[in-house]
Every structure is written in structure tokens, then in C-alpha cells.
Amino acid sequence: MSIGHLLSTLVCFTVLLLPFDSMASEEEEFDAVHHTADAYYLDFLPFAKVELPRLFIVRHELSGTQLLAYSSTKRALQSGEMLPYPDHASDEPHDDEPHTASPVDLDALITSGKHLDSKLIPREGALLLDLSITKHLVFSILASGILLTIFIRLARRYRRGIGRTSAPKGVFQNLFETLIVFVRDDIAVPNLGKENSDRFLPYLLTAFFFILTCNLLGLVPFGATATSNLNITAVLAGFTFVLTQFNGSKDHWKHVFWPPDMPVLVKFLLIPTEIMGLFTKPIALAIRLFANLTAGHLVILSLIGMIFTFTQLFGEVVGYGVVPISLGFTLFVMFLEILIAFIQAYIFTILSALFIGMAIASHSHSEAH
Amino acid sequence: MLFGASLLSANVGLIVWLSVIFLVTLLILRRYAWGPITSALSEREETIASSLNRAEEALAESQRLQESNAQAKREVEQEAQKLLREARDEAQSLRDRQVERTREEITSLREQALLDIERDKERALQSLRDEVADLAILAAEKILQGNINSSSQRALVSQFIDDLTTSDRSQSPSAQA
């Protein structure tokens, strides 16, 4: 390995470790779960911590439903219209009585940075919907923007005739064409059949590339993995669920509500199972994607955290000794994560195609299936 | 409960946001990206498939043509061979006939010549015989002028002439004709 390689590797790791460095210097407790979870700020530590806008839909008894918008959590609290929900609320019997913090308490809370972790509730009226922008939402929007940029540009090339009548040119076009053809020929067509695959191909392609982009964005320094958020994977699985149910054939529904070729008693046993089966499929989709992406990040963070844990437990010398082992494992898991980013995008897409394919299939039950 | 501390916390706002974002992305991409791209890809695949088909057809066609060309060439060669053989045979028989005729002609000519020679010889002999007779008579006259009375001498002359005639007749029978 040349010195150049060594240097670039070191620089990469330095960038990766910057947030941890800041944690150590601020003597914060290292919390891998906290880092992986969604938040109302973008983490550019040690340079900056950018608070994201907060949007609330609040129903007021007098002024009706209104939208409250603030540029950051700090502003929302300082406006006095929103109050931090106390951490120990669960201990108190009166949950609906907001904790009225004094301005001094509020300043202390903001200075400590803990205001970002507290739930906000309106001083007056009831909170209908918290539409605040979160870290994972920002990265979802970023992924969506990347998809739009890449594929509309790619489509423009095809419109110009490159790849339509001639061979595709360049790395950009060849790379994405390979992936698109892969989704079409290895995911959509085998599960949906040639005549149906065109109908669902746009969804499958969008899901594949959206998940892939989100997964990969999590591996970028200062990035976050939107797909390690259960809400986001649930939305994606929800799209698959809706597509599956709305395109279900007569056979699909018959299979669910009156399973054929069975004794009547068994049918009554099977019907609840089948109905549950409708929901377990998308739930499994959502949890699989969420768990895989979260686990990878937790493992990486825990491996790096080992350095700090060992330093705290056995002193600095042991801590330095752990560094190479910890970084070696981290590097390995990082490569694994790249692999997982592709594999999970593939699995989500192929299972979606499989579920839709099963639902749209029409077959007579005298045949074996 | 801290918001950030939970990986499993539900966030309805986020669900609403993402549903809208994903749906919009899906619709825009379907209209402006996936549609043109997949149609271009299938168009290209059809073009390639049809070109391959056409190439295969052209290949088969050219092979068929080549086959028929070779067949035609073979036929023509056979025809040429046949013609050549016929011509050679013809020439051979013509020459044979010619030779035969020539030989016949030569034979007949020789026979003719032999006949002519025989006739000429006969004629020559005849004239010679006449000449000899004349000479003999002349000689006889000369002798007679000397001693014509001598009958024995006359008999001698006659004897001589007879002898001439017989010896001539025994040598060539055709001289008599």
C-alpha cells in the first residue's frame, strides 16, 4: 500500500470520526442509538449543528385550525407559543397540563442542547399534526432530488436518440442502464410476467433507486440513513401494500376470503390467517429494511464506540491499543454496508414484485400451485 | 421519553411528508424518466432483434444463392465436359472415316495403277512382239536374200518365232487378251 493510499484512508477516517471527537471533547455520553435515530437537526459536528424548521398544525378552540411555522426548534421555544414537554411527564398523572418553563429554564435548556430532544406541545390548543422537517426527511428529499436529477437527465439522452437507435454512451448511461435493465429483467418480468411488468415497472424502479440512494447516503460523512427509520420504510411498504390490494385479481380475493379446495371448517381457520397474511407481508418488508439498515449503523457506531469505552474503563493506553482493531472492523462493516445497501434495495423491490405478482395472478384452482 | 432516543417512535408528520414526496417523485419519474427510458430500451431491443433476424435471413438467402450458383456451375461444367467429349468423339470418327476413305482411295488408285501398268506392259510386249516379228522377218529377208532355197534354214526361222511366242505366253497370260 502506497503512502498516498494510507493518507487518503486516514483522511477518510478522520472525517468519519469527527462527530465522535466532538462528543469526546464535550464529554457527552456516547449514544449510538441517539445518533442513528431521527432528529430535528442536521449533524455537521464539530462544525455545526443545523436546526431544522418546525411546522405544527394546531387546533385552537377559538381561532380554529392553524399552521404554526418556525425556522428552528430554538425559535419555536423562544416564541413562547410552543412548550417543551417535560421528560418526566410519564411520572406525572396530568399529561394534558403543559409544563410551563420559565425563561431562565428555557435558556438553560437551549444552551445544553437538550431542547432538540424534547417533544414540543402548543401552549394553547391541541397539537393535530407535527409536520416538522426531520433529518431523515431531509435525506429523503435529497435522495428524491438525486433520483430526479439523474433519471431525467438520463431520459433526455434517450430522447435525443443516444441509446434508442445507437449504443448507449459513457459510464453514466451504461451504469444506470445496467441497473434499470436488471430491475426490469431480473425483478419485474420474472415475478409479474411480461405483459404486466410494464404497469408496475415505474414503481419498482422508483422504489429500488430511492432505497438504494437513501442507503448509500447513510454511508457518506455527515449523512443519515432515511431507510433506518421505521416510519419511512413503513411508507414504502405501504405503497407496495396499496398496489398489491388495488390490483388484486378475483382469484387473489377468493383465496383470502373463501380458500378453495378445503373442508369448510378449515376454511374458517384459514380466513383469519389469510387476512393476517395480507398485512404481515408489508410489515415484514418495512421491518426488514429498517432493521438491516439500523443494525449496520449501530454496529459501526458501536465498534467506534469501543475505543471510548475501553479508554474510560482501562485508561488511555488500552484505548489507543483498541484503535487499530476497532478501525479494522469498522472498515470491514463499512464495506459490508455498501453490499447491504444494494442487497436490501434489491430484496425490497423483488419482494414487492413478488407480492404484486401473487395478487394479480389469475389461475384456476384445479391446477397445482 | 426523549424523542431521539427511540428508534421505533412513530412520526405521523414524517409519514405524511414522505408519502407526498415519494408519490410526487414516482409520478414525475414515471412521466419524464421511466417512460422514455423503458420505451427507448424496448425500441432498441426490437431493433436489435429484428436486425439479427434480418441478418440471419440474409445469410440463409446468400447460402441458398451460393448453393444454387454452385449447382449451376456444376451443371455448366458437366455440359461443357459433355460437349467437349462429343466434339472429340466426332473429330475422332471424322478422322477415322477420312483415313479409311483415303486408304480406300489409295488402294483403288494402286489397283488402277497396277491395271494400267499391266495394260501398258501388255501393249509394250505386243508392240515388242510385233517389232521382233518384223525384225525377224527383216532378218529373215536378209538371210533369205542369201540362201532362200535352203529349206532347213526356213524351218529354223519358224522354229525361232514359235519359241518366242510360247515363251512370251508362259511369262504373261494377259498378253494373249
Short mmCIF file of N, CA, C and O in Angstrom, two decimals, chain B residues 53-133:
data_model
loop_
_atom_site.label_atom_id
_atom_site.label_comp_id
_atom_site.label_asym_id
_atom_site.label_seq_id
_atom_site.Cartn_x
_atom_site.Cartn_y
_atom_site.Cartn_z
N ASN B 53 -32.56 -10.92 -36.94
CA ASN B 53 -33.40 -11.77 -37.78
C ASN B 53 -33.09 -11.55 -39.25
O ASN B 53 -32.93 -12.50 -40.02
N ARG B 54 -33.02 -10.24 -39.59
CA ARG B 54 -32.78 -9.92 -40.99
C ARG B 54 -31.42 -10.43 -41.43
O ARG B 54 -31.26 -10.96 -42.54
N ALA B 55 -30.43 -10.28 -40.56
CA ALA B 55 -29.08 -10.75 -40.90
C ALA B 55 -29.10 -12.26 -41.13
O ALA B 55 -28.48 -12.77 -42.07
N GLU B 56 -29.86 -12.95 -40.25
CA GLU B 56 -29.93 -14.39 -40.38
C GLU B 56 -30.60 -14.79 -41.69
O GLU B 56 -30.14 -15.69 -42.40
N GLU B 57 -31.70 -14.05 -41.99
CA GLU B 57 -32.39 -14.32 -43.25
C GLU B 57 -31.47 -14.08 -44.44
O GLU B 57 -31.43 -14.87 -45.38
N ALA B 58 -30.75 -12.96 -44.37
CA ALA B 58 -29.84 -12.62 -45.47
C ALA B 58 -28.78 -13.69 -45.63
O ALA B 58 -28.42 -14.08 -46.75
N LEU B 59 -28.30 -14.18 -44.49
CA LEU B 59 -27.28 -15.23 -44.52
C LEU B 59 -27.83 -16.49 -45.19
O LEU B 59 -27.20 -17.08 -46.08
N ALA B 60 -29.06 -16.86 -44.75
CA ALA B 60 -29.68 -18.05 -45.33
C ALA B 60 -29.89 -17.86 -46.82
O ALA B 60 -29.62 -18.76 -47.63
N GLU B 61 -30.33 -16.65 -47.18
CA GLU B 61 -30.59 -16.33 -48.59
C GLU B 61 -29.29 -16.45 -49.39
O GLU B 61 -29.26 -17.05 -50.47
N SER B 62 -28.22 -15.88 -48.82
CA SER B 62 -26.95 -15.90 -49.56
C SER B 62 -26.42 -17.33 -49.67
O SER B 62 -25.86 -17.72 -50.70
N GLN B 63 -26.67 -18.11 -48.59
CA GLN B 63 -26.24 -19.51 -48.66
C GLN B 63 -27.00 -20.26 -49.74
O GLN B 63 -26.44 -21.06 -50.48
N ARG B 64 -28.32 -19.94 -49.79
CA ARG B 64 -29.15 -20.58 -50.80
C ARG B 64 -28.67 -20.22 -52.20
O ARG B 64 -28.52 -21.06 -53.08
N LEU B 65 -28.36 -18.89 -52.36
CA LEU B 65 -27.86 -18.42 -53.66
C LEU B 65 -26.56 -19.10 -54.03
O LEU B 65 -26.37 -19.54 -55.17
N GLN B 66 -25.68 -19.18 -53.02
CA GLN B 66 -24.38 -19.79 -53.25
C GLN B 66 -24.56 -21.24 -53.69
O GLN B 66 -23.91 -21.70 -54.64
N GLU B 67 -25.49 -21.89 -52.99
CA GLU B 67 -25.78 -23.29 -53.29
C GLU B 67 -26.24 -23.44 -54.74
O GLU B 67 -25.73 -24.27 -55.49
N SER B 68 -27.20 -22.56 -55.11
CA SER B 68 -27.75 -22.67 -56.46
C SER B 68 -26.70 -22.29 -57.50
O SER B 68 -26.64 -22.86 -58.58
N ASN B 69 -25.83 -21.30 -57.14
CA ASN B 69 -24.74 -20.94 -58.03
C ASN B 69 -23.82 -22.12 -58.28
O ASN B 69 -23.44 -22.42 -59.42
N ALA B 70 -23.47 -22.78 -57.17
CA ALA B 70 -22.57 -23.92 -57.28
C ALA B 70 -23.21 -25.01 -58.13
O ALA B 70 -22.55 -25.62 -58.98
N GLN B 71 -24.51 -25.19 -57.90
CA GLN B 71 -25.25 -26.20 -58.66
C GLN B 71 -25.19 -25.88 -60.15
O GLN B 71 -24.86 -26.73 -60.99
N ALA B 72 -25.47 -24.59 -60.46
CA ALA B 72 -25.48 -24.15 -61.85
C ALA B 72 -24.10 -24.34 -62.47
O ALA B 72 -23.96 -24.82 -63.61
N LYS B 73 -23.08 -24.00 -61.67
CA LYS B 73 -21.71 -24.11 -62.17
C LYS B 73 -21.39 -25.57 -62.50
O LYS B 73 -20.81 -25.88 -63.55
N ARG B 74 -21.81 -26.43 -61.55
CA ARG B 74 -21.57 -27.86 -61.78
C ARG B 74 -22.25 -28.33 -63.06
O ARG B 74 -21.65 -29.03 -63.88
N GLU B 75 -23.50 -27.90 -63.22
CA GLU B 75 -24.25 -28.31 -64.41
C GLU B 75 -23.56 -27.83 -65.68
O GLU B 75 -23.41 -28.58 -66.64
N VAL B 76 -23.14 -26.56 -65.63
CA VAL B 76 -22.50 -25.98 -66.80
C VAL B 76 -21.21 -26.73 -67.13
O VAL B 76 -20.92 -27.04 -68.29
N GLU B 77 -20.46 -27.04 -66.05
CA GLU B 77 -19.21 -27.77 -66.27
C GLU B 77 -19.46 -29.13 -66.90
O GLU B 77 -18.77 -29.54 -67.84
N GLN B 78 -20.51 -29.79 -66.36
CA GLN B 78 -20.85 -31.11 -66.91
C GLN B 78 -21.22 -31.00 -68.39
O GLN B 78 -20.78 -31.80 -69.22
N GLU B 79 -22.01 -29.94 -68.65
CA GLU B 79 -22.43 -29.70 -70.04
C GLU B 79 -21.21 -29.51 -70.95
O GLU B 79 -21.09 -30.11 -72.03
N ALA B 80 -20.28 -28.68 -70.44
CA ALA B 80 -19.07 -28.38 -71.22
C ALA B 80 -18.27 -29.66 -71.45
O ALA B 80 -17.80 -29.92 -72.57
N GLN B 81 -18.15 -30.44 -70.37
CA GLN B 81 -17.43 -31.71 -70.49
C GLN B 81 -18.05 -32.59 -71.57
O GLN B 81 -17.36 -33.17 -72.42
N LYS B 82 -19.40 -32.63 -71.51
CA LYS B 82 -20.12 -33.49 -72.46
C LYS B 82 -19.86 -33.03 -73.91
O LYS B 82 -19.53 -33.82 -74.79
N LEU B 83 -19.99 -31.70 -74.05
CA LEU B 83 -19.78 -31.13 -75.39
C LEU B 83 -18.39 -31.44 -75.92
O LEU B 83 -18.20 -31.86 -77.06
N LEU B 84 -17.43 -31.26 -74.99
CA LEU B 84 -16.05 -31.48 -75.38
C LEU B 84 -15.84 -32.93 -75.82
O LEU B 84 -15.20 -33.22 -76.85
N ARG B 85 -16.43 -33.83 -74.98
CA ARG B 85 -16.27 -35.25 -75.28
C ARG B 85 -16.90 -35.58 -76.63
O ARG B 85 -16.32 -36.27 -77.46
N GLU B 86 -18.11 -35.03 -76.82
CA GLU B 86 -18.80 -35.27 -78.08
C GLU B 86 -17.98 -34.78 -79.27
O GLU B 86 -17.82 -35.47 -80.28
N ALA B 87 -17.45 -33.56 -79.06
CA ALA B 87 -16.67 -32.97 -80.16
C ALA B 87 -15.44 -33.82 -80.47
O ALA B 87 -15.11 -34.07 -81.63
N ARG B 88 -14.83 -34.30 -79.34
CA ARG B 88 -13.63 -35.11 -79.53
C ARG B 88 -13.99 -36.41 -80.27
O ARG B 88 -13.32 -36.80 -81.23
N ASP B 89 -15.08 -37.01 -79.83
CA ASP B 89 -15.54 -38.25 -80.48
C ASP B 89 -15.82 -38.03 -81.95
O ASP B 89 -15.43 -38.81 -82.83
N GLU B 90 -16.53 -36.90 -82.16
CA GLU B 90 -16.91 -36.54 -83.53
C GLU B 90 -15.66 -36.42 -84.40
O GLU B 90 -15.57 -37.00 -85.49
N ALA B 91 -14.70 -35.65 -83.81
CA ALA B 91 -13.46 -35.42 -84.57
C ALA B 91 -12.75 -36.75 -84.85
O ALA B 91 -12.27 -36.99 -85.97
N GLN B 92 -12.74 -37.59 -83.80
CA GLN B 92 -12.07 -38.88 -83.93
C GLN B 92 -12.69 -39.71 -85.06
O GLN B 92 -12.01 -40.21 -85.95
N SER B 93 -14.04 -39.77 -85.02
CA SER B 93 -14.72 -40.60 -86.02
C SER B 93 -14.54 -40.01 -87.42
O SER B 93 -14.34 -40.72 -88.41
N LEU B 94 -14.56 -38.63 -87.42
CA LEU B 94 -14.39 -37.96 -88.71
C LEU B 94 -13.03 -38.32 -89.30
O LEU B 94 -12.89 -38.70 -90.47
N ARG B 95 -12.01 -38.26 -88.40
CA ARG B 95 -10.66 -38.54 -88.86
C ARG B 95 -10.56 -40.01 -89.33
O ARG B 95 -9.97 -40.30 -90.37
N ASP B 96 -11.20 -40.88 -88.51
CA ASP B 96 -11.17 -42.31 -88.86
C ASP B 96 -11.76 -42.54 -90.25
O ASP B 96 -11.19 -43.24 -91.09
N ARG B 97 -12.95 -41.87 -90.39
CA ARG B 97 -13.60 -42.03 -91.70
C ARG B 97 -12.71 -41.53 -92.83
O ARG B 97 -12.56 -42.15 -93.88
N GLN B 98 -12.09 -40.38 -92.56
CA GLN B 98 -11.22 -39.75 -93.57
C GLN B 98 -10.08 -40.69 -93.94
O GLN B 98 -9.81 -40.93 -95.12
N VAL B 99 -9.47 -41.22 -92.85
CA VAL B 99 -8.33 -42.13 -93.08
C VAL B 99 -8.76 -43.32 -93.92
O VAL B 99 -8.10 -43.73 -94.88
N GLU B 100 -9.95 -43.85 -93.53
CA GLU B 100 -10.48 -45.03 -94.23
C GLU B 100 -10.66 -44.75 -95.73
O GLU B 100 -10.22 -45.50 -96.59
N ARG B 101 -11.30 -43.57 -95.92
CA ARG B 101 -11.58 -43.23 -97.30
C ARG B 101 -10.28 -43.06 -98.09
O ARG B 101 -10.13 -43.53 -99.22
N THR B 102 -9.34 -42.35 -97.42
CA THR B 102 -8.05 -42.12 -98.09
C THR B 102 -7.40 -43.46 -98.45
O THR B 102 -6.89 -43.65 -99.56
N ARG B 103 -7.48 -44.37 -97.38
CA ARG B 103 -6.85 -45.65 -97.63
C ARG B 103 -7.51 -46.36 -98.83
O ARG B 103 -6.84 -46.88 -99.72
N GLU B 104 -8.86 -46.29 -98.85
CA GLU B 104 -9.60 -46.92 -99.95
C GLU B 104 -9.19 -46.33 -101.30
O GLU B 104 -8.95 -47.02 -102.28
N GLU B 105 -9.11 -44.98 -101.24
CA GLU B 105 -8.74 -44.28 -102.47
C GLU B 105 -7.39 -44.73 -102.97
O GLU B 105 -7.20 -45.04 -104.16
N ILE B 106 -6.46 -44.77 -101.93
CA ILE B 106 -5.10 -45.17 -102.28
C ILE B 106 -5.12 -46.57 -102.89
O ILE B 106 -4.51 -46.83 -103.95
N THR B 107 -5.89 -47.47 -102.23
CA THR B 107 -5.96 -48.85 -102.72
C THR B 107 -6.46 -48.91 -104.16
O THR B 107 -5.88 -49.57 -105.04
N SER B 108 -7.58 -48.15 -104.33
CA SER B 108 -8.17 -48.20 -105.67
C SER B 108 -7.24 -47.61 -106.73
O SER B 108 -7.11 -48.13 -107.83
N LEU B 109 -6.54 -46.52 -106.24
CA LEU B 109 -5.60 -45.89 -107.17
C LEU B 109 -4.49 -46.87 -107.56
O LEU B 109 -4.11 -46.98 -108.72
N ARG B 110 -4.03 -47.59 -106.49
CA ARG B 110 -2.93 -48.52 -106.77
C ARG B 110 -3.38 -49.63 -107.73
O ARG B 110 -2.69 -50.00 -108.67
N GLU B 111 -4.61 -50.09 -107.43
CA GLU B 111 -5.12 -51.14 -108.32
C GLU B 111 -5.21 -50.66 -109.77
O GLU B 111 -4.83 -51.36 -110.71
N GLN B 112 -5.78 -49.41 -109.79
CA GLN B 112 -5.90 -48.80 -111.11
C GLN B 112 -4.55 -48.74 -111.82
O GLN B 112 -4.40 -49.11 -112.98
N ALA B 113 -3.57 -48.25 -110.96
CA ALA B 113 -2.22 -48.10 -111.50
C ALA B 113 -1.66 -49.44 -111.97
O ALA B 113 -1.09 -49.55 -113.07
N LEU B 114 -1.89 -50.47 -111.11
CA LEU B 114 -1.40 -51.80 -111.47
C LEU B 114 -2.01 -52.28 -112.80
O LEU B 114 -1.32 -52.80 -113.67
N LEU B 115 -3.35 -52.02 -112.86
CA LEU B 115 -4.03 -52.41 -114.10
C LEU B 115 -3.41 -51.70 -115.32
O LEU B 115 -3.12 -52.32 -116.35
N ASP B 116 -3.22 -50.37 -115.06
CA ASP B 116 -2.65 -49.56 -116.15
C ASP B 116 -1.29 -50.11 -116.56
O ASP B 116 -0.99 -50.26 -117.77
N ILE B 117 -0.50 -50.39 -115.48
CA ILE B 117 0.86 -50.89 -115.75
C ILE B 117 0.78 -52.18 -116.55
O ILE B 117 1.46 -52.36 -117.57
N GLU B 118 -0.16 -53.07 -116.09
CA GLU B 118 -0.31 -54.37 -116.75
C GLU B 118 -0.68 -54.17 -118.24
O GLU B 118 -0.10 -54.77 -119.15
N ARG B 119 -1.66 -53.24 -118.37
CA ARG B 119 -2.10 -53.00 -119.77
C ARG B 119 -0.96 -52.46 -120.63
O ARG B 119 -0.71 -52.92 -121.75
N ASP B 120 -0.25 -51.48 -120.02
CA ASP B 120 0.86 -50.88 -120.76
C ASP B 120 1.92 -51.92 -121.09
O ASP B 120 2.46 -51.97 -122.20
N LYS B 121 2.14 -52.75 -120.07
CA LYS B 121 3.15 -53.79 -120.29
C LYS B 121 2.73 -54.72 -121.43
O LYS B 121 3.52 -55.05 -122.32
N GLU B 122 1.44 -55.08 -121.37
CA GLU B 122 0.88 -55.97 -122.41
C GLU B 122 1.05 -55.32 -123.79
O GLU B 122 1.51 -55.96 -124.76
N ARG B 123 0.68 -54.03 -123.75
CA ARG B 123 0.77 -53.31 -125.02
C ARG B 123 2.21 -53.28 -125.52
O ARG B 123 2.50 -53.53 -126.69
N ALA B 124 3.10 -52.95 -124.51
CA ALA B 124 4.52 -52.88 -124.85
C ALA B 124 5.02 -54.22 -125.37
O ALA B 124 5.72 -54.29 -126.37
N LEU B 125 4.60 -55.29 -124.69
CA LEU B 125 5.01 -56.63 -125.12
C LEU B 125 4.52 -56.90 -126.52
O LEU B 125 5.24 -57.43 -127.38
N GLN B 126 3.22 -56.51 -126.72
CA GLN B 126 2.62 -56.73 -128.05
C GLN B 126 3.42 -56.04 -129.15
O GLN B 126 3.79 -56.65 -130.16
N SER B 127 3.72 -54.74 -128.77
CA SER B 127 4.48 -53.97 -129.79
C SER B 127 5.87 -54.52 -129.97
O SER B 127 6.37 -54.60 -131.11
N LEU B 128 6.43 -54.99 -128.83
CA LEU B 128 7.75 -55.60 -128.90
C LEU B 128 7.70 -56.84 -129.75
O LEU B 128 8.56 -57.07 -130.63
N ARG B 129 6.61 -57.66 -129.53
CA ARG B 129 6.47 -58.89 -130.31
C ARG B 129 6.34 -58.58 -131.81
O ARG B 129 7.03 -59.15 -132.66
N ASP B 130 5.54 -57.55 -132.05
CA ASP B 130 5.38 -57.14 -133.45
C ASP B 130 6.72 -56.72 -134.06
O ASP B 130 7.09 -57.11 -135.17
N GLU B 131 7.41 -55.93 -133.20
CA GLU B 131 8.72 -55.40 -133.65
C GLU B 131 9.68 -56.55 -133.95
O GLU B 131 10.32 -56.59 -135.00
N VAL B 132 9.68 -57.49 -132.92
CA VAL B 132 10.57 -58.64 -133.08
C VAL B 132 10.22 -59.44 -134.33
O VAL B 132 11.11 -59.84 -135.12
N ALA B 133 8.88 -59.59 -134.53
CA ALA B 133 8.46 -60.33 -135.72
C ALA B 133 8.93 -59.63 -136.97
O ALA B 133 9.48 -60.27 -137.87
#
